[in-house]
mmCIF file of C-alpha atoms and ligand atoms in Angstrom:
data_model
loop_
_atom_site.group_PDB
_atom_site.id
_atom_site.type_symbol
_atom_site.label_atom_id
_atom_site.label_comp_id
_atom_site.label_asym_id
_atom_site.label_seq_id
_atom_site.Cartn_x
_atom_site.Cartn_y
_atom_site.Cartn_z
ATOM 1 C CA UNK A 8 0.000 0.000 0.000
ATOM 2 C CA UNK A 9 1.257 3.438 -0.852
ATOM 3 C CA UNK A 10 2.532 5.373 2.163
ATOM 4 C CA UNK A 11 0.517 8.492 1.293
ATOM 5 C CA UNK A 12 -2.808 6.696 1.829
ATOM 6 C CA UNK A 13 -2.378 5.747 5.457
ATOM 7 C CA UNK A 14 -0.858 8.018 8.130
ATOM 8 C CA UNK A 15 1.277 11.067 7.515
ATOM 9 C CA UNK A 16 4.833 11.948 8.567
ATOM 10 C CA UNK A 17 5.062 12.628 12.275
ATOM 11 C CA UNK A 18 7.179 14.986 14.383
ATOM 12 C CA UNK A 19 8.511 14.384 17.906
ATOM 13 C CA UNK A 20 5.706 16.520 19.342
ATOM 14 C CA UNK A 21 3.165 14.430 17.402
ATOM 15 C CA UNK A 22 4.688 11.286 18.921
ATOM 16 C CA UNK A 23 4.474 12.839 22.384
ATOM 17 C CA UNK A 24 0.865 13.792 21.709
ATOM 18 C CA UNK A 25 0.150 10.162 20.848
ATOM 19 C CA UNK A 26 1.767 9.048 24.109
ATOM 20 C CA UNK A 27 -0.606 11.392 25.949
ATOM 21 C CA UNK A 28 -3.707 9.940 24.356
ATOM 22 C CA UNK A 29 -5.990 7.936 26.611
ATOM 23 C CA UNK A 30 -6.556 4.467 25.180
ATOM 24 C CA UNK A 31 -9.783 3.485 26.947
ATOM 25 C CA UNK A 32 -13.110 5.191 27.656
ATOM 26 C CA UNK A 33 -12.293 4.969 31.364
ATOM 27 C CA UNK A 34 -9.132 7.032 30.917
ATOM 28 C CA UNK A 35 -10.813 9.540 28.594
ATOM 29 C CA UNK A 36 -11.561 12.688 30.589
ATOM 30 C CA UNK A 37 -14.658 14.865 29.961
ATOM 31 C CA UNK A 38 -17.391 14.657 27.261
ATOM 32 C CA UNK A 39 -19.478 12.710 29.790
ATOM 33 C CA UNK A 40 -22.706 12.397 27.760
ATOM 34 C CA UNK A 41 -20.818 11.165 24.725
ATOM 35 C CA UNK A 42 -18.923 8.590 26.757
ATOM 36 C CA UNK A 43 -22.083 7.296 28.443
ATOM 37 C CA UNK A 44 -23.849 6.698 25.134
ATOM 38 C CA UNK A 45 -20.821 5.343 23.344
ATOM 39 C CA UNK A 46 -20.196 2.841 26.160
ATOM 40 C CA UNK A 47 -23.671 1.375 25.639
ATOM 41 C CA UNK A 48 -23.346 1.199 21.833
ATOM 42 C CA UNK A 49 -19.925 -0.472 22.076
ATOM 43 C CA UNK A 50 -20.933 -2.957 24.775
ATOM 44 C CA UNK A 51 -24.081 -3.886 22.837
ATOM 45 C CA UNK A 52 -22.144 -4.536 19.628
ATOM 46 C CA UNK A 53 -19.518 -6.511 21.582
ATOM 47 C CA UNK A 54 -22.247 -8.670 23.184
ATOM 48 C CA UNK A 55 -23.983 -9.261 19.864
ATOM 49 C CA UNK A 56 -20.688 -9.897 18.121
ATOM 50 C CA UNK A 57 -21.573 -7.402 15.436
ATOM 51 C CA UNK A 58 -19.575 -4.523 14.023
ATOM 52 C CA UNK A 59 -20.389 -1.161 15.564
ATOM 53 C CA UNK A 60 -22.525 1.173 13.457
ATOM 54 C CA UNK A 61 -20.616 3.880 11.552
ATOM 55 C CA UNK A 62 -19.684 6.893 13.689
ATOM 56 C CA UNK A 63 -19.396 10.542 12.644
ATOM 57 C CA UNK A 64 -17.481 12.754 15.089
ATOM 58 C CA UNK A 65 -17.523 16.509 14.641
ATOM 59 C CA UNK A 66 -16.334 19.581 16.498
ATOM 60 C CA UNK A 67 -13.542 22.185 16.561
ATOM 61 C CA UNK A 68 -9.915 21.049 16.127
ATOM 62 C CA UNK A 69 -7.966 19.635 19.075
ATOM 63 C CA UNK A 70 -10.875 18.212 21.066
ATOM 64 C CA UNK A 71 -9.921 14.554 20.565
ATOM 65 C CA UNK A 72 -11.730 13.245 17.480
ATOM 66 C CA UNK A 73 -8.771 11.068 16.463
ATOM 67 C CA UNK A 74 -8.256 9.987 20.068
ATOM 68 C CA UNK A 75 -11.882 8.911 20.322
ATOM 69 C CA UNK A 76 -11.568 6.855 17.120
ATOM 70 C CA UNK A 77 -8.609 4.995 18.658
ATOM 71 C CA UNK A 78 -10.556 4.537 21.913
ATOM 72 C CA UNK A 79 -13.448 2.997 19.952
ATOM 73 C CA UNK A 80 -11.106 0.498 18.268
ATOM 74 C CA UNK A 81 -9.496 -0.318 21.634
ATOM 75 C CA UNK A 82 -12.865 -0.906 23.339
ATOM 76 C CA UNK A 83 -13.979 -3.056 20.397
ATOM 77 C CA UNK A 84 -10.637 -4.942 20.511
ATOM 78 C CA UNK A 85 -10.136 -4.380 16.786
ATOM 79 C CA UNK A 86 -7.500 -2.822 14.540
ATOM 80 C CA UNK A 87 -7.742 0.742 13.315
ATOM 81 C CA UNK A 88 -6.686 1.998 9.885
ATOM 82 C CA UNK A 89 -6.113 5.742 9.711
ATOM 83 C CA UNK A 90 -6.680 7.749 6.531
ATOM 84 C CA UNK A 91 -7.486 11.314 5.602
ATOM 85 C CA UNK A 92 -10.182 12.628 3.226
ATOM 86 C CA UNK A 93 -7.990 14.708 0.900
ATOM 87 C CA UNK A 94 -5.328 11.943 0.616
ATOM 88 C CA UNK A 95 -7.881 9.507 -0.856
ATOM 89 C CA UNK A 96 -7.865 10.996 -4.338
ATOM 90 C CA UNK A 97 -9.346 8.182 -6.437
ATOM 91 C CA UNK A 98 -11.833 5.395 -5.843
ATOM 92 C CA UNK A 99 -8.929 2.962 -6.363
ATOM 93 C CA UNK A 100 -7.232 4.510 -3.303
ATOM 94 C CA UNK A 101 -10.292 3.748 -1.208
ATOM 95 C CA UNK A 102 -10.480 0.213 -2.625
ATOM 96 C CA UNK A 103 -6.791 -0.304 -1.680
ATOM 97 C CA UNK A 104 -7.468 0.763 1.908
ATOM 98 C CA UNK A 105 -10.689 -1.253 2.217
ATOM 99 C CA UNK A 106 -8.985 -4.385 0.887
ATOM 100 C CA UNK A 107 -6.797 -4.438 4.031
ATOM 101 C CA UNK A 108 -9.758 -4.371 6.412
ATOM 102 C CA UNK A 109 -10.492 -7.350 8.661
ATOM 103 C CA UNK A 110 -13.893 -8.186 10.151
ATOM 104 C CA UNK A 111 -15.011 -5.588 12.715
ATOM 105 C CA UNK A 112 -12.056 -3.226 12.080
ATOM 106 C CA UNK A 113 -12.320 0.533 12.429
ATOM 107 C CA UNK A 114 -11.510 2.642 9.392
ATOM 108 C CA UNK A 115 -10.871 6.195 10.535
ATOM 109 C CA UNK A 116 -11.160 8.920 7.898
ATOM 110 C CA UNK A 117 -10.131 12.338 9.178
ATOM 111 C CA UNK A 118 -11.401 15.460 7.407
ATOM 112 C CA UNK A 119 -14.104 13.353 5.802
ATOM 113 C CA UNK A 120 -15.774 16.489 4.390
ATOM 114 C CA UNK A 121 -12.825 16.728 1.990
ATOM 115 C CA UNK A 122 -13.324 13.339 0.313
ATOM 116 C CA UNK A 123 -13.606 13.755 -3.449
ATOM 117 C CA UNK A 124 -17.149 13.184 -4.753
ATOM 118 C CA UNK A 125 -16.193 10.088 -6.805
ATOM 119 C CA UNK A 126 -14.649 8.477 -3.731
ATOM 120 C CA UNK A 127 -17.637 9.397 -1.586
ATOM 121 C CA UNK A 128 -19.944 7.620 -4.010
ATOM 122 C CA UNK A 129 -17.937 4.380 -3.746
ATOM 123 C CA UNK A 130 -18.027 4.730 0.033
ATOM 124 C CA UNK A 131 -21.861 4.698 0.123
ATOM 125 C CA UNK A 132 -22.151 1.025 -0.918
ATOM 126 C CA UNK A 133 -19.165 0.098 1.239
ATOM 127 C CA UNK A 134 -20.905 1.575 4.291
ATOM 128 C CA UNK A 135 -24.359 0.275 3.528
ATOM 129 C CA UNK A 136 -23.837 -3.152 1.967
ATOM 130 C CA UNK A 137 -20.134 -3.826 2.654
ATOM 131 C CA UNK A 138 -19.287 -4.045 -1.051
ATOM 132 C CA UNK A 139 -17.069 -1.964 -3.312
ATOM 133 C CA UNK A 140 -18.246 -1.414 -6.844
ATOM 134 C CA UNK A 141 -15.350 -0.430 -9.074
ATOM 135 C CA UNK A 142 -14.941 -0.117 -12.806
ATOM 136 C CA UNK A 143 -11.923 -1.905 -14.257
ATOM 137 C CA UNK A 144 -10.630 -1.485 -17.792
ATOM 138 C CA UNK A 145 -11.449 1.241 -20.262
ATOM 139 C CA UNK A 146 -13.997 2.009 -22.986
ATOM 140 C CA UNK A 147 -15.459 -1.131 -24.543
ATOM 141 C CA UNK A 148 -13.595 -3.463 -22.188
ATOM 142 C CA UNK A 149 -14.746 -1.612 -19.076
ATOM 143 C CA UNK A 150 -16.369 -3.951 -16.548
ATOM 144 C CA UNK A 151 -17.971 -3.164 -13.267
ATOM 145 C CA UNK A 152 -16.683 -5.348 -10.484
ATOM 146 C CA UNK A 153 -18.312 -5.895 -7.122
ATOM 147 C CA UNK A 154 -16.041 -6.949 -4.268
ATOM 148 C CA UNK A 155 -17.418 -8.114 -0.914
ATOM 149 C CA UNK A 156 -15.949 -6.588 2.227
ATOM 150 C CA UNK A 157 -16.078 -7.817 5.796
ATOM 151 C CA UNK A 158 -18.351 -5.773 8.085
ATOM 152 C CA UNK A 159 -16.382 -2.787 9.411
ATOM 153 C CA UNK A 160 -16.975 0.470 11.266
ATOM 154 C CA UNK A 161 -16.259 3.723 9.504
ATOM 155 C CA UNK A 162 -15.367 6.496 11.923
ATOM 156 C CA UNK A 163 -15.418 9.827 10.128
ATOM 157 C CA UNK A 164 -14.190 13.073 11.673
ATOM 158 C CA UNK A 165 -14.764 16.628 10.593
ATOM 159 C CA UNK A 166 -14.481 20.182 11.837
ATOM 160 C CA UNK A 167 -17.179 21.170 9.316
ATOM 161 C CA UNK A 168 -20.246 19.013 9.663
ATOM 162 C CA UNK A 169 -22.163 21.417 7.406
ATOM 163 C CA UNK A 170 -19.818 20.473 4.565
ATOM 164 C CA UNK A 171 -20.578 16.735 4.874
ATOM 165 C CA UNK A 172 -23.108 15.908 2.159
ATOM 166 C CA UNK A 173 -26.543 14.763 3.327
ATOM 167 C CA UNK A 174 -26.268 11.275 1.718
ATOM 168 C CA UNK A 175 -22.969 10.648 3.510
ATOM 169 C CA UNK A 176 -24.205 12.038 6.830
ATOM 170 C CA UNK A 177 -27.323 9.853 6.635
ATOM 171 C CA UNK A 178 -25.208 6.703 6.460
ATOM 172 C CA UNK A 179 -23.762 7.225 9.951
ATOM 173 C CA UNK A 180 -25.804 5.534 12.683
ATOM 174 C CA UNK A 181 -23.986 7.337 15.499
ATOM 175 C CA UNK A 182 -23.298 11.069 15.366
ATOM 176 C CA UNK A 183 -21.125 12.613 18.061
ATOM 177 C CA UNK A 184 -20.548 16.311 18.660
ATOM 178 C CA UNK A 185 -17.478 17.105 20.735
ATOM 179 C CA UNK A 186 -17.794 20.282 22.783
ATOM 180 C CA UNK A 187 -15.151 22.503 24.314
ATOM 181 C CA UNK A 188 -14.084 20.927 27.618
ATOM 182 C CA UNK A 189 -14.995 22.358 30.988
ATOM 183 C CA UNK A 190 -12.140 23.941 32.919
ATOM 184 C CA UNK A 191 -12.197 21.197 35.551
ATOM 185 C CA UNK A 192 -11.739 18.568 32.820
ATOM 186 C CA UNK A 193 -8.772 20.400 31.270
ATOM 187 C CA UNK A 194 -7.294 20.624 34.773
ATOM 188 C CA UNK A 195 -7.474 16.824 35.050
ATOM 189 C CA UNK A 196 -5.999 16.417 31.555
ATOM 190 C CA UNK A 197 -3.083 18.716 32.477
ATOM 191 C CA UNK A 198 -2.445 16.727 35.671
ATOM 192 C CA UNK A 199 -2.534 13.495 33.695
ATOM 193 C CA UNK A 200 -0.044 14.950 31.207
ATOM 194 C CA UNK A 201 2.245 15.964 34.098
ATOM 195 C CA UNK A 202 2.104 12.373 35.401
ATOM 196 C CA UNK A 203 2.983 10.962 31.966
ATOM 197 C CA UNK A 204 5.949 13.364 31.682
ATOM 198 C CA UNK A 205 6.856 12.754 35.349
ATOM 199 C CA UNK A 206 6.676 16.453 36.248
ATOM 200 C CA UNK A 207 5.399 17.722 39.587
ATOM 201 C CA UNK A 208 2.649 20.321 39.244
ATOM 202 C CA UNK A 209 0.751 22.379 41.856
ATOM 203 C CA UNK A 210 -3.058 22.487 41.780
ATOM 204 C CA UNK A 211 -2.959 26.270 41.234
ATOM 205 C CA UNK A 212 -0.699 25.815 38.199
ATOM 206 C CA UNK A 213 -3.081 23.261 36.661
ATOM 207 C CA UNK A 214 -5.980 25.683 37.265
ATOM 208 C CA UNK A 215 -4.088 28.535 35.567
ATOM 209 C CA UNK A 216 -3.183 26.366 32.564
ATOM 210 C CA UNK A 217 -6.782 25.137 32.281
ATOM 211 C CA UNK A 218 -8.101 28.728 32.304
ATOM 212 C CA UNK A 219 -5.935 29.679 29.372
ATOM 213 C CA UNK A 220 -6.275 26.550 27.226
ATOM 214 C CA UNK A 221 -9.548 27.520 25.483
ATOM 215 C CA UNK A 222 -11.268 24.288 26.543
ATOM 216 C CA UNK A 223 -9.019 22.346 24.156
ATOM 217 C CA UNK A 224 -6.805 19.427 25.258
ATOM 218 C CA UNK A 225 -4.389 19.911 22.343
ATOM 219 C CA UNK A 226 -3.838 23.537 23.357
ATOM 220 C CA UNK A 227 -3.481 22.517 27.030
ATOM 221 C CA UNK A 228 -0.838 19.930 26.160
ATOM 222 C CA UNK A 229 1.039 22.350 23.901
ATOM 223 C CA UNK A 230 1.073 25.055 26.574
ATOM 224 C CA UNK A 231 2.055 22.448 29.163
ATOM 225 C CA UNK A 232 5.205 21.640 27.170
ATOM 226 C CA UNK A 233 6.219 25.296 27.040
ATOM 227 C CA UNK A 234 5.495 25.839 30.749
ATOM 228 C CA UNK A 235 7.561 22.736 31.453
ATOM 229 C CA UNK A 236 10.466 24.310 29.505
ATOM 230 C CA UNK A 237 10.308 27.401 31.718
ATOM 231 C CA UNK A 238 10.114 25.175 34.816
ATOM 232 C CA UNK A 239 13.132 23.165 33.681
ATOM 233 C CA UNK A 240 15.240 26.311 33.270
ATOM 234 C CA UNK A 241 14.000 28.396 36.211
ATOM 235 C CA UNK A 242 12.385 26.075 38.757
ATOM 236 C CA UNK A 243 14.219 22.732 38.820
ATOM 237 C CA UNK A 244 11.380 21.226 36.771
ATOM 238 C CA UNK A 245 8.629 21.928 39.308
ATOM 239 C CA UNK A 246 5.533 23.556 37.814
ATOM 240 C CA UNK A 247 3.957 26.080 40.162
ATOM 241 C CA UNK A 248 1.507 28.935 39.575
ATOM 242 C CA UNK A 249 4.225 31.615 39.289
ATOM 243 C CA UNK A 250 6.259 29.844 36.627
ATOM 244 C CA UNK A 251 3.027 29.010 34.761
ATOM 245 C CA UNK A 252 1.981 32.671 34.716
ATOM 246 C CA UNK A 253 5.457 33.785 33.657
ATOM 247 C CA UNK A 254 5.517 31.252 30.795
ATOM 248 C CA UNK A 255 1.994 31.980 29.564
ATOM 249 C CA UNK A 256 2.591 35.741 29.660
ATOM 250 C CA UNK A 257 5.806 35.251 27.697
ATOM 251 C CA UNK A 258 3.822 33.227 25.149
ATOM 252 C CA UNK A 259 1.275 36.076 24.948
ATOM 253 C CA UNK A 260 -1.596 33.821 25.956
ATOM 254 C CA UNK A 261 -4.016 36.032 27.860
ATOM 255 C CA UNK A 262 -6.444 35.322 30.722
ATOM 256 C CA UNK A 263 -9.120 33.927 28.357
ATOM 257 C CA UNK A 264 -6.577 31.891 26.387
ATOM 258 C CA UNK A 265 -6.635 34.314 23.462
ATOM 259 C CA UNK A 266 -3.436 34.413 21.458
ATOM 260 C CA UNK A 267 -1.928 36.921 19.068
ATOM 261 C CA UNK A 268 -4.183 35.913 16.142
ATOM 262 C CA UNK A 269 -7.390 36.181 18.213
ATOM 263 C CA UNK A 270 -6.363 39.655 19.352
ATOM 264 C CA UNK A 271 -5.497 40.813 15.827
ATOM 265 C CA UNK A 272 -8.846 39.404 14.633
ATOM 266 C CA UNK A 273 -10.865 41.290 17.272
ATOM 267 C CA UNK A 274 -8.869 44.521 17.040
ATOM 268 C CA UNK A 275 -8.949 44.275 13.227
ATOM 269 C CA UNK A 276 -12.760 44.281 13.229
ATOM 270 C CA UNK A 277 -12.892 47.102 15.791
ATOM 271 C CA UNK A 278 -10.262 49.359 14.232
ATOM 272 C CA UNK A 279 -10.834 48.738 10.516
ATOM 273 C CA UNK A 280 -14.544 47.950 10.396
ATOM 274 C CA UNK A 281 -15.975 49.862 13.366
ATOM 275 C CA UNK A 282 -16.738 46.621 15.216
ATOM 276 C CA UNK A 283 -18.657 45.092 12.271
ATOM 277 C CA UNK A 284 -20.744 43.662 10.772
ATOM 278 C CA UNK A 285 -18.072 42.607 8.312
ATOM 279 C CA UNK A 286 -17.600 39.585 6.043
ATOM 280 C CA UNK A 287 -14.999 36.953 6.857
ATOM 281 C CA UNK A 288 -13.148 37.532 3.558
ATOM 282 C CA UNK A 289 -12.540 41.164 4.502
ATOM 283 C CA UNK A 290 -11.306 40.259 7.997
ATOM 284 C CA UNK A 291 -8.960 37.578 6.598
ATOM 285 C CA UNK A 292 -7.506 40.031 4.077
ATOM 286 C CA UNK A 293 -7.157 42.803 6.675
ATOM 287 C CA UNK A 294 -5.154 40.712 9.154
ATOM 288 C CA UNK A 295 -3.333 38.472 6.659
ATOM 289 C CA UNK A 296 -4.688 35.115 7.857
ATOM 290 C CA UNK A 297 -6.371 32.377 5.858
ATOM 291 C CA UNK A 298 -10.148 32.440 5.890
ATOM 292 C CA UNK A 299 -10.501 28.692 6.605
ATOM 293 C CA UNK A 300 -8.121 28.914 9.573
ATOM 294 C CA UNK A 301 -10.130 31.768 11.033
ATOM 295 C CA UNK A 302 -13.401 29.908 10.446
ATOM 296 C CA UNK A 303 -12.291 26.490 11.703
ATOM 297 C CA UNK A 304 -9.804 27.313 14.459
ATOM 298 C CA UNK A 305 -10.369 30.809 15.812
ATOM 299 C CA UNK A 306 -14.017 31.758 15.380
ATOM 300 C CA UNK A 307 -15.596 28.722 17.110
ATOM 301 C CA UNK A 308 -13.920 29.635 20.398
ATOM 302 C CA UNK A 309 -14.592 33.374 20.052
ATOM 303 C CA UNK A 310 -18.259 32.552 19.391
ATOM 304 C CA UNK A 311 -18.439 30.138 22.305
ATOM 305 C CA UNK A 312 -16.934 32.799 24.595
ATOM 306 C CA UNK A 313 -19.451 35.396 23.367
ATOM 307 C CA UNK A 314 -16.686 37.663 22.048
ATOM 308 C CA UNK A 315 -18.151 37.778 18.537
ATOM 309 C CA UNK A 316 -21.549 37.144 16.969
ATOM 310 C CA UNK A 317 -22.380 35.998 13.457
ATOM 311 C CA UNK A 318 -25.197 37.879 11.759
ATOM 312 C CA UNK A 319 -26.552 37.622 8.206
ATOM 313 C CA UNK A 320 -24.526 40.756 7.394
ATOM 314 C CA UNK A 321 -21.266 39.455 8.843
ATOM 315 C CA UNK A 322 -19.308 39.203 12.089
ATOM 316 C CA UNK A 323 -19.664 41.702 14.914
ATOM 317 C CA UNK A 324 -17.500 42.144 17.975
ATOM 318 C CA UNK A 325 -19.509 42.070 21.222
ATOM 319 C CA UNK A 326 -19.421 44.418 24.190
ATOM 320 C CA UNK A 327 -17.669 41.659 26.187
ATOM 321 C CA UNK A 328 -14.760 41.724 23.721
ATOM 322 C CA UNK A 329 -14.377 45.512 24.039
ATOM 323 C CA UNK A 330 -14.240 45.125 27.831
ATOM 324 C CA UNK A 331 -11.750 42.273 27.578
ATOM 325 C CA UNK A 332 -9.511 44.349 25.293
ATOM 326 C CA UNK A 333 -10.054 47.442 27.475
ATOM 327 C CA UNK A 334 -11.348 49.444 24.503
ATOM 328 C CA UNK A 335 -14.309 51.816 25.129
ATOM 329 C CA UNK A 336 -17.460 50.236 23.710
ATOM 330 C CA UNK A 337 -19.115 51.968 20.780
ATOM 331 C CA UNK A 338 -22.454 50.363 19.949
ATOM 332 C CA UNK A 339 -22.971 49.866 16.229
ATOM 333 C CA UNK A 340 -26.738 50.049 16.782
ATOM 334 C CA UNK A 341 -28.028 53.608 16.528
HETATM 335 N N1 ADE B 23 -5.563 13.946 26.300
HETATM 336 C C1 ADE B 23 -6.155 14.585 25.302
HETATM 337 N N2 ADE B 23 -7.482 14.505 25.416
HETATM 338 C C2 ADE B 23 -7.747 13.795 26.509
HETATM 339 C C3 ADE B 23 -8.932 13.383 27.162
HETATM 340 N N3 ADE B 23 -10.138 13.708 26.705
HETATM 341 N N4 ADE B 23 -8.820 12.646 28.259
HETATM 342 C C4 ADE B 23 -7.625 12.332 28.728
HETATM 343 N N5 ADE B 23 -6.468 12.701 28.188
HETATM 344 C C5 ADE B 23 -6.525 13.438 27.085
#
């Protein structure tokens, strides 16, 4: 199988991130409602000796969609094959991946909203009837071939559930929305990370990190690594509240977890567009960031925090954001 189809190149930080992943539902912190339901669906399919229904997981980046896919495979005691929507360019690529599947396996497709249409259409029959219909040969010698597959579970993940076509969405029996984590959950995740790295951490330091991690485990773990660097140099490796504050201030992560891009986004709307409403294309151009990054990574958290609103005429910055940035509020409603 070609390397490009399964898994991408990984960095040391990616490997560390993998080490931090919980492997079982029991170890997985937060998302309580999701875990409760998923536990029942998995146990029922285990008892009946059937493959688990297909699962669609959606939500902002960094909340653990990939982790949850691995947890599902672990709890089902099956293998997992990992692929990504845009890397599966042709239906033959999908057929190559599916031909390696064993009964009950999990096939994880990240960024499933970016699957090419032709591939998506082959996936429908694979999901529904466990067959792949492919055309072999060309012109007059073209034949359509139907290959049986073992029952498997497709786990699809996306940050943009609105971009998943209705026919694809309808073929998932289980749909999971991951929400931003509560602060107390991030605190537990940070403490767990400290245990894995064998660092000592004070409760107050974990609280401070949790406050500034925008409800996102990936952000919490990234900030943890940087705080740990400061602790190694200045505090014999011990992570306390002071060193945490020093590190996070140096990283320009503010009290709500907003970073440099969030601040430029909010100030950009206020200073260049009188607080809005303004279209996302104009904001992206004004601050020199990609529109999709703003939409997928930055805006969901700003919306959740009530710092911006989306209206039919564009984005507006809220009064709360003006207060947070210490800029006098000028209402755009007159
Ligand atoms: N690391 C990243 N996400 C996690 C989670 N939800 N639970 C435990 N550890 C994690």
